[in-house]
Amino acid sequence: MAASILRGAFDAYAACEWTRDVLHEVTAEVGLAHGRALGKAQAPIRVAVTGKRVGPPLFESLEVLGRDETRRRLAAALDRLTAET
């Protein structure tokens, strides 16, 4: 499930407006598309992007980190998950 959420976020983050409010909305939509509430959807994204289960607010962090670096980290996490299976 984590891989499908990360893949969904990777794709959804490609072209959305890069503000915390839009990132929040897009992530909620990714979660719903995978049958998960926002909290369950943002957990794998947080770990993939920050390396931690808890931390500063996710959407503000993504906004500051930027689209390219966020997507690079999501892709790296997907690569690691794929290598493990």
PDB file of C-alpha atoms in Angstrom:
ATOM      1  CA  MET A   1       0.000   0.000   0.000  1.00  0.00           C
ATOM      2  CA  ALA A   2       2.833   2.431   0.799  1.00  0.00           C
ATOM      3  CA  ALA A   3       4.277   2.063  -2.683  1.00  0.00           C
ATOM      4  CA  SER A   4       0.967   2.834  -4.367  1.00  0.00           C
ATOM      5  CA  ILE A   5       0.487   5.924  -2.200  1.00  0.00           C
ATOM      6  CA  LEU A   6       4.023   7.113  -2.952  1.00  0.00           C
ATOM      7  CA  ARG A   7       3.496   6.506  -6.671  1.00  0.00           C
ATOM      8  CA  GLY A   8       0.196   8.394  -6.529  1.00  0.00           C
ATOM      9  CA  ALA A   9       1.823  11.319  -4.711  1.00  0.00           C
ATOM     10  CA  PHE A  10       4.764  11.337  -7.137  1.00  0.00           C
ATOM     11  CA  ASP A  11       2.369  11.635 -10.060  1.00  0.00           C
ATOM     12  CA  ALA A  12      -0.019  14.092  -8.396  1.00  0.00           C
ATOM     13  CA  TYR A  13       2.800  16.381  -7.258  1.00  0.00           C
ATOM     14  CA  ALA A  14       4.162  16.683 -10.796  1.00  0.00           C
ATOM     15  CA  ALA A  15       1.875  19.491 -11.895  1.00  0.00           C
ATOM     16  CA  CYS A  16      -0.143  20.769  -8.939  1.00  0.00           C
ATOM     17  CA  GLU A  17       0.294  24.243  -7.521  1.00  0.00           C
ATOM     18  CA  TRP A  18       3.135  24.043  -4.992  1.00  0.00           C
ATOM     19  CA  THR A  19       1.552  25.563  -1.895  1.00  0.00           C
ATOM     20  CA  ARG A  20       0.870  23.891   1.427  1.00  0.00           C
ATOM     21  CA  ASP A  21      -2.904  24.150   0.988  1.00  0.00           C
ATOM     22  CA  VAL A  22      -2.897  22.560  -2.451  1.00  0.00           C
ATOM     23  CA  LEU A  23      -0.391  19.896  -1.350  1.00  0.00           C
ATOM     24  CA  HIS A  24      -2.716  19.079   1.552  1.00  0.00           C
ATOM     25  CA  GLU A  25      -5.694  18.774  -0.805  1.00  0.00           C
ATOM     26  CA  VAL A  26      -3.807  16.702  -3.379  1.00  0.00           C
ATOM     27  CA  THR A  27      -2.472  14.344  -0.707  1.00  0.00           C
ATOM     28  CA  ALA A  28      -5.978  13.876   0.692  1.00  0.00           C
ATOM     29  CA  GLU A  29      -7.168  12.985  -2.822  1.00  0.00           C
ATOM     30  CA  VAL A  30      -4.322  10.471  -3.211  1.00  0.00           C
ATOM     31  CA  GLY A  31      -5.346   8.910   0.095  1.00  0.00           C
ATOM     32  CA  LEU A  32      -8.993   8.666  -0.901  1.00  0.00           C
ATOM     33  CA  ALA A  33      -8.038   7.083  -4.219  1.00  0.00           C
ATOM     34  CA  HIS A  34      -6.297   4.356  -2.211  1.00  0.00           C
ATOM     35  CA  GLY A  35      -9.000   3.975   0.434  1.00  0.00           C
ATOM     36  CA  ARG A  36      -7.031   5.822   3.107  1.00  0.00           C
ATOM     37  CA  ALA A  37      -7.723   8.893   5.198  1.00  0.00           C
ATOM     38  CA  LEU A  38      -5.309  11.806   5.005  1.00  0.00           C
ATOM     39  CA  GLY A  39      -3.350  10.730   8.089  1.00  0.00           C
ATOM     40  CA  LYS A  40      -2.734   7.256   6.689  1.00  0.00           C
ATOM     41  CA  ALA A  41      -1.823   8.670   3.279  1.00  0.00           C
ATOM     42  CA  GLN A  42       0.636  11.237   4.542  1.00  0.00           C
ATOM     43  CA  ALA A  43       2.554   8.788   6.756  1.00  0.00           C
ATOM     44  CA  PRO A  44       4.496   7.029   3.968  1.00  0.00           C
ATOM     45  CA  ILE A  45       5.044  10.358   2.221  1.00  0.00           C
ATOM     46  CA  ARG A  46       6.495  11.860   5.411  1.00  0.00           C
ATOM     47  CA  VAL A  47       8.864   8.929   5.907  1.00  0.00           C
ATOM     48  CA  ALA A  48       9.923   8.984   2.249  1.00  0.00           C
ATOM     49  CA  VAL A  49      10.594  12.717   2.244  1.00  0.00           C
ATOM     50  CA  THR A  50      11.924  13.357   5.764  1.00  0.00           C
ATOM     51  CA  GLY A  51      13.120   9.938   6.894  1.00  0.00           C
ATOM     52  CA  LYS A  52      11.063  10.259  10.086  1.00  0.00           C
ATOM     53  CA  ARG A  53       7.614   9.246  11.289  1.00  0.00           C
ATOM     54  CA  VAL A  54       7.027  12.542  13.078  1.00  0.00           C
ATOM     55  CA  GLY A  55       8.297  16.018  12.478  1.00  0.00           C
ATOM     56  CA  PRO A  56       7.305  19.490  11.434  1.00  0.00           C
ATOM     57  CA  PRO A  57       4.073  19.967   9.489  1.00  0.00           C
ATOM     58  CA  LEU A  58       4.341  17.910   6.311  1.00  0.00           C
ATOM     59  CA  PHE A  59       2.800  20.267   3.791  1.00  0.00           C
ATOM     60  CA  GLU A  60       4.829  23.274   4.888  1.00  0.00           C
ATOM     61  CA  SER A  61       7.918  21.061   4.734  1.00  0.00           C
ATOM     62  CA  LEU A  62       7.106  19.975   1.190  1.00  0.00           C
ATOM     63  CA  GLU A  63       6.522  23.564   0.150  1.00  0.00           C
ATOM     64  CA  VAL A  64       9.919  24.642   1.484  1.00  0.00           C
ATOM     65  CA  LEU A  65      11.712  21.578   0.136  1.00  0.00           C
ATOM     66  CA  GLY A  66      10.360  22.212  -3.358  1.00  0.00           C
ATOM     67  CA  ARG A  67       8.780  20.090  -6.049  1.00  0.00           C
ATOM     68  CA  ASP A  68      11.967  18.684  -7.580  1.00  0.00           C
ATOM     69  CA  GLU A  69      13.564  17.553  -4.328  1.00  0.00           C
ATOM     70  CA  THR A  70      10.289  16.186  -2.972  1.00  0.00           C
ATOM     71  CA  ARG A  71       9.718  14.124  -6.108  1.00  0.00           C
ATOM     72  CA  ARG A  72      13.349  12.981  -6.120  1.00  0.00           C
ATOM     73  CA  ARG A  73      12.962  11.680  -2.569  1.00  0.00           C
ATOM     74  CA  LEU A  74       9.661   9.972  -3.391  1.00  0.00           C
ATOM     75  CA  ALA A  75      11.289   8.281  -6.394  1.00  0.00           C
ATOM     76  CA  ALA A  76      14.217   7.136  -4.240  1.00  0.00           C
ATOM     77  CA  ALA A  77      11.819   5.665  -1.682  1.00  0.00           C
ATOM     78  CA  LEU A  78       9.909   3.878  -4.442  1.00  0.00           C
ATOM     79  CA  ASP A  79      13.186   2.467  -5.755  1.00  0.00           C
ATOM     80  CA  ARG A  80      14.044   1.163  -2.283  1.00  0.00           C
ATOM     81  CA  LEU A  81      10.606  -0.422  -1.864  1.00  0.00           C
ATOM     82  CA  THR A  82      10.842  -2.057  -5.270  1.00  0.00           C
ATOM     83  CA  ALA A  83      14.304  -3.435  -4.506  1.00  0.00           C
ATOM     84  CA  GLU A  84      13.018  -4.981  -1.259  1.00  0.00           C
ATOM     85  CA  THR A  85      10.239  -6.962  -2.943  1.00  0.00           C
TER      86      THR A  85
END
